[in-house]
Tab-separated table of C-alpha atoms in Angstrom:
chain	number	residue	atom	x	y	z
K	1	MET	CA	-8.628	27.829	-12.400
K	2	ARG	CA	-5.926	30.260	-14.188
K	3	GLU	CA	-8.415	31.565	-16.373
K	4	ARG	CA	-11.415	31.967	-13.883
K	5	PHE	CA	-8.643	33.913	-12.167
K	6	VAL	CA	-7.873	36.295	-14.501
K	7	SER	CA	-11.502	36.903	-15.583
K	8	THR	CA	-12.533	37.720	-12.302
K	9	VAL	CA	-9.945	39.873	-11.580
K	10	SER	CA	-10.377	41.646	-14.754
K	11	LEU	CA	-14.275	42.255	-13.676
K	12	LEU	CA	-13.116	43.443	-10.685
K	13	LEU	CA	-10.965	45.753	-12.169
K	14	LEU	CA	-13.831	46.852	-14.463
K	15	ALA	CA	-15.609	47.465	-11.419
K	16	THR	CA	-15.035	51.323	-10.865
K	17	PRO	CA	-15.795	52.359	-14.033
K	18	PHE	CA	-18.786	50.305	-14.485
K	19	CYS	CA	-20.083	52.067	-11.488
K	20	TYR	CA	-19.141	55.431	-12.453
K	21	ALA	CA	-20.580	54.899	-15.881
K	22	TYR	CA	-24.244	53.699	-14.544
K	23	GLU	CA	-23.979	56.630	-11.723
K	24	HIS	CA	-24.427	54.221	-8.935
K	25	THR	CA	-23.442	55.437	-5.714
K	26	LEU	CA	-20.463	54.904	-3.858
K	27	ALA	CA	-22.627	52.565	-1.716
K	28	GLU	CA	-23.827	50.370	-4.262
K	29	ALA	CA	-20.107	50.438	-5.935
K	30	ASP	CA	-18.845	48.783	-2.445
K	31	ASP	CA	-21.152	46.470	-2.595
K	32	ILE	CA	-20.596	45.397	-6.286
K	33	ILE	CA	-16.722	45.121	-5.452
K	34	MET	CA	-17.206	43.338	-2.416
K	35	ILE	CA	-19.262	40.709	-4.216
K	36	LEU	CA	-16.743	40.663	-6.954
K	37	LEU	CA	-14.153	40.013	-4.192
K	38	ILE	CA	-16.305	37.059	-2.501
K	39	ILE	CA	-16.686	35.284	-6.349
K	40	VAL	CA	-12.766	35.745	-6.216
K	41	ILE	CA	-12.403	34.156	-2.925
K	42	VAL	CA	-14.986	31.509	-3.946
K	43	LEU	CA	-13.222	30.713	-6.975
K	44	ILE	CA	-9.616	30.227	-5.542
K	45	GLY	CA	-11.167	28.353	-2.967
K	46	PHE	CA	-12.511	25.876	-5.529
K	47	GLY	CA	-9.434	25.745	-7.662
K	48	GLY	CA	-7.194	25.117	-4.472
K	49	TYR	CA	-9.637	22.191	-3.797
K	50	GLY	CA	-9.445	21.217	-7.304
K	51	LEU	CA	-5.853	20.769	-6.836
K	52	TYR	CA	-5.640	19.180	-3.737
K	53	TYR	CA	-8.164	16.846	-4.556
K	54	ASN	CA	-6.269	16.026	-7.825
K	55	ARG	CA	-3.284	15.478	-5.824
K	56	ILE	CA	-5.135	12.709	-3.567
K	57	ILE	CA	-6.334	10.771	-6.571
K	58	SER	CA	-2.702	10.724	-8.236
K	59	ARG	CA	-1.629	9.485	-4.495
K	60	ARG	CA	-4.065	7.139	-4.519
K	61	ASN	CA	-3.194	5.875	-8.353
K	62	GLU	CA	0.484	5.602	-7.357
K	63	GLN	CA	-0.707	3.578	-3.985
K	64	MET	CA	-2.664	1.129	-6.072
K	65	GLN	CA	-0.352	0.603	-8.537
K	66	ARG	CA	2.119	-0.218	-6.090
K	67	ILE	CA	-0.582	-3.063	-4.380
K	68	LEU	CA	-1.331	-3.977	-8.069
K	69	THR	CA	2.331	-4.572	-8.544
K	70	VAL	CA	2.830	-6.059	-5.184
K	71	LEU	CA	-0.107	-8.861	-6.242
K	72	ASN	CA	1.198	-9.275	-9.296
K	73	GLU	CA	4.468	-10.520	-7.853
K	74	TYR	CA	3.095	-12.639	-5.252
K	75	ARG	CA	0.708	-14.553	-8.182
K	76	GLU	CA	4.177	-15.159	-9.907
K	77	LEU	CA	5.578	-16.185	-6.508
K	78	VAL	CA	3.175	-18.896	-6.084
K	79	GLY	CA	2.550	-19.415	-9.650
K	80	ASP	CA	2.684	-23.405	-10.264
K	81	GLU	CA	6.536	-23.357	-11.528
K	82	VAL	CA	7.764	-21.471	-8.739
K	83	LEU	CA	5.824	-23.636	-6.392
K	84	SER	CA	8.069	-26.757	-7.085
K	85	LEU	CA	10.631	-26.206	-4.580
K	86	ASP	CA	12.310	-29.780	-4.314
K	87	LYS	CA	15.282	-28.633	-6.560
K	88	GLN	CA	15.550	-25.522	-3.953
K	89	GLU	CA	15.399	-27.535	-0.943
K	90	GLU	CA	17.780	-29.884	-1.913
K	91	ALA	CA	20.278	-27.287	-2.682
K	92	LEU	CA	19.912	-25.593	0.314
K	93	LYS	CA	19.816	-28.827	2.651
K	94	GLN	CA	23.124	-29.580	0.867
K	95	LYS	CA	24.577	-26.363	1.943
K	96	LEU	CA	23.680	-26.574	5.454
K	97	GLN	CA	25.172	-29.830	5.815
K	98	LYS	CA	28.495	-28.183	5.360
K	99	PRO	CA	31.172	-29.036	8.400
K	100	LYS	CA	30.590	-26.960	11.446
K	101	LYS	CA	33.672	-25.152	11.119
K	102	ALA	CA	32.354	-23.578	8.207
K	103	LYS	CA	30.292	-20.495	9.777
K	104	VAL	CA	30.737	-17.833	7.045
K	105	VAL	CA	27.450	-17.866	5.285
K	106	HIS	CA	27.677	-16.478	1.961
K	107	GLU	CA	25.522	-13.572	0.274
K	108	ASP	CA	24.681	-16.067	-2.615
K	109	GLU	CA	23.081	-18.615	0.514
K	110	ASN	CA	21.418	-15.304	2.027
K	111	HIS	CA	19.544	-14.985	-1.055
K	112	SER	CA	18.622	-18.403	-1.720
K	113	PHE	CA	17.406	-18.849	1.513
K	114	SER	CA	15.239	-15.879	1.452
K	115	VAL	CA	13.659	-16.537	-1.708
K	116	MET	CA	12.631	-19.901	-0.679
K	117	MET	CA	11.455	-19.145	2.237
K	118	ASP	CA	9.129	-16.189	0.508
K	119	ALA	CA	8.154	-18.908	-1.853
K	120	ARG	CA	7.241	-21.714	0.993
K	121	VAL	CA	5.710	-19.086	3.443
K	122	ASN	CA	3.712	-18.036	0.532
K	123	LYS	CA	2.659	-21.109	-1.087
K	124	GLU	CA	1.684	-22.959	2.509
K	125	LYS	CA	0.647	-20.036	4.491
K	126	PRO	CA	1.622	-20.786	7.920
K	127	PHE	CA	0.799	-17.127	8.893
K	128	THR	CA	-2.970	-17.453	9.290
K	129	ASP	CA	-2.413	-18.930	12.433
K	130	PRO	CA	-2.249	-15.975	14.531
K	131	ASP	CA	0.590	-17.742	16.881
K	132	PHE	CA	2.836	-18.129	13.822
K	133	ASP	CA	5.989	-15.670	15.178
K	134	HIS	CA	9.977	-15.816	14.977
K	135	ASP	CA	10.121	-19.075	16.917
K	136	ALA	CA	7.304	-20.650	14.728
K	137	LEU	CA	9.052	-19.628	11.255
K	138	VAL	CA	12.664	-20.805	12.530
K	139	LYS	CA	10.855	-24.281	12.907
K	140	PHE	CA	9.016	-23.935	9.673
K	141	MET	CA	12.075	-23.267	7.806
K	142	GLY	CA	13.775	-26.717	9.553
K	143	VAL	CA	16.619	-24.821	10.708
K	144	SER	CA	18.584	-23.682	14.142
K	145	ASP	CA	17.689	-20.324	15.501
K	146	GLU	CA	21.248	-19.598	15.004
K	147	MET	CA	21.523	-20.855	11.536
K	148	PHE	CA	18.119	-18.756	10.809
K	149	CYS	CA	20.049	-15.603	11.740
K	150	GLN	CA	23.014	-16.178	9.694
K	151	LEU	CA	20.802	-16.919	6.462
K	152	VAL	CA	18.713	-13.553	7.361
K	153	PRO	CA	20.514	-11.378	9.440
K	154	ARG	CA	17.527	-8.710	9.093
K	155	TYR	CA	15.377	-10.956	11.203
K	156	LYS	CA	17.773	-11.733	14.033
K	157	GLU	CA	14.977	-9.592	16.232
K	158	ALA	CA	11.796	-10.912	16.747
K	159	ASP	CA	9.942	-7.705	16.102
K	160	ARG	CA	11.576	-7.433	12.664
K	161	THR	CA	10.141	-11.152	12.094
K	162	LEU	CA	6.911	-10.183	13.024
K	163	ALA	CA	7.145	-7.024	10.840
K	164	TYR	CA	7.982	-9.482	8.082
K	165	ILE	CA	4.847	-11.907	9.058
K	166	ASN	CA	2.460	-9.179	9.203
K	167	SER	CA	3.370	-7.971	5.834
K	168	LEU	CA	3.095	-11.217	4.538
K	169	ARG	CA	-0.409	-11.477	6.174
K	170	ALA	CA	-1.623	-7.965	4.716
K	171	GLU	CA	-0.385	-8.828	1.144
K	172	TYR	CA	-2.667	-12.164	1.581
K	173	ALA	CA	-5.678	-9.744	2.855
K	174	ALA	CA	-5.243	-7.654	-0.118
K	175	LYS	CA	-5.584	-10.267	-2.575
K	176	ILE	CA	-8.683	-11.615	-0.490
K	177	LEU	CA	-10.247	-8.045	-0.881
K	178	MET	CA	-9.062	-8.235	-4.680
K	179	ASP	CA	-11.348	-11.713	-5.103
K	180	HIS	CA	-13.541	-10.993	-2.346
K	181	SER	CA	-14.662	-7.402	-1.232
K	182	ASP	CA	-17.665	-8.553	0.017
K	183	TYR	CA	-15.751	-9.869	2.930
K	184	SER	CA	-16.167	-8.366	6.246
K	185	PRO	CA	-13.017	-6.831	8.300
K	186	GLU	CA	-13.179	-9.170	10.836
K	187	ASP	CA	-13.353	-12.329	8.123
K	188	VAL	CA	-10.590	-10.882	6.585
K	189	ALA	CA	-8.255	-10.264	9.292
K	190	ARG	CA	-9.443	-13.571	11.040
K	191	MET	CA	-8.758	-15.283	7.759
K	192	CYS	CA	-5.284	-13.774	7.400
K	193	GLY	CA	-3.766	-14.503	11.012
K	194	PHE	CA	-4.505	-11.174	12.585
K	195	ARG	CA	-5.462	-10.858	16.366
K	196	SER	CA	-7.677	-7.745	15.881
K	197	ILE	CA	-9.163	-5.570	13.481
K	198	ALA	CA	-6.556	-3.013	14.565
K	199	ALA	CA	-3.609	-4.936	13.893
K	200	TYR	CA	-5.000	-5.488	10.456
K	201	ASN	CA	-5.720	-2.120	9.598
K	202	GLY	CA	-2.309	-0.929	11.186
K	203	ALA	CA	-0.336	-4.104	8.922
K	204	PHE	CA	-2.060	-3.045	5.876
K	205	LYS	CA	-1.553	0.414	6.030
K	206	PHE	CA	1.874	0.107	6.803
K	207	ALA	CA	2.387	-2.243	4.009
K	208	PHE	CA	0.456	-0.430	1.183
K	209	GLY	CA	0.067	3.123	2.588
K	210	ILE	CA	-3.784	3.363	2.922
K	211	THR	CA	-6.102	1.507	4.794
K	212	PRO	CA	-8.091	-1.507	3.434
K	213	THR	CA	-11.216	0.632	3.460
K	214	ASP	CA	-9.368	2.952	0.876
K	215	TYR	CA	-8.054	0.014	-0.925
K	216	LEU	CA	-11.703	-1.331	-1.697
K	217	ASN	CA	-12.859	2.365	-2.665
K	218	SER	CA	-9.649	2.673	-4.954
K	219	MET	CA	-10.634	-0.847	-6.218
K	220	SER	CA	-14.170	0.131	-6.989
K	221	ARG	CA	-13.439	3.313	-8.546
K	222	MET	CA	-10.724	1.837	-10.528
K	223	PHE	CA	-13.059	-0.817	-12.168
K	224	LYS	CA	-15.827	1.445	-12.946
K	225	GLU	CA	-13.699	3.941	-14.910
K	226	LYS	CA	-12.500	0.345	-16.768
K	227	GLY	CA	-15.979	-0.270	-17.160
K	228	ASN	CA	-16.712	2.806	-18.829
């Protein structure tokens, strides 16, 4: 773009002596200069659009990289080795069976419970039920609501718990789309536990920064580039 701009400006500066040398009339010289000005404006416009397009592609690549990273973490999380949660559950049960006087929940216990909860929810996928909410998650983990709020204080409010559940649904949707790009939005939304397409699109964009359609388009371009 810079080279084009410099070249065009140079031509513009040479327009006046050029017209004088070939004895063009003032009106003809004005027309030539106007044409060159239009060319400059068009080149600047194309150059600006090119920068804008490259910035969009860069952002989409960053978003795709973030999605792929999340999916890789998801696959590691639900891998065969991680899915054996017996020891983790047994250790957690022993901690939860402490005397009622011990109300203080330590930070490492919070972390262990969160890790186990993520692993169990991703393995068994209870969120595919549209009715899976805060109370259902507490019941699924087999603890009281009071204990759950102590172990995962950031999910004391039902709205935050729902946002967590929808993020899991969005990650599951991204995995489904990666393996089955031909599925309709209605099918993916239903399989992931969303009640509507709007809820599906909103949760997906909130989790990954792009809509499912943009995600599929980016995946398609990425695979084409790798194929070439």
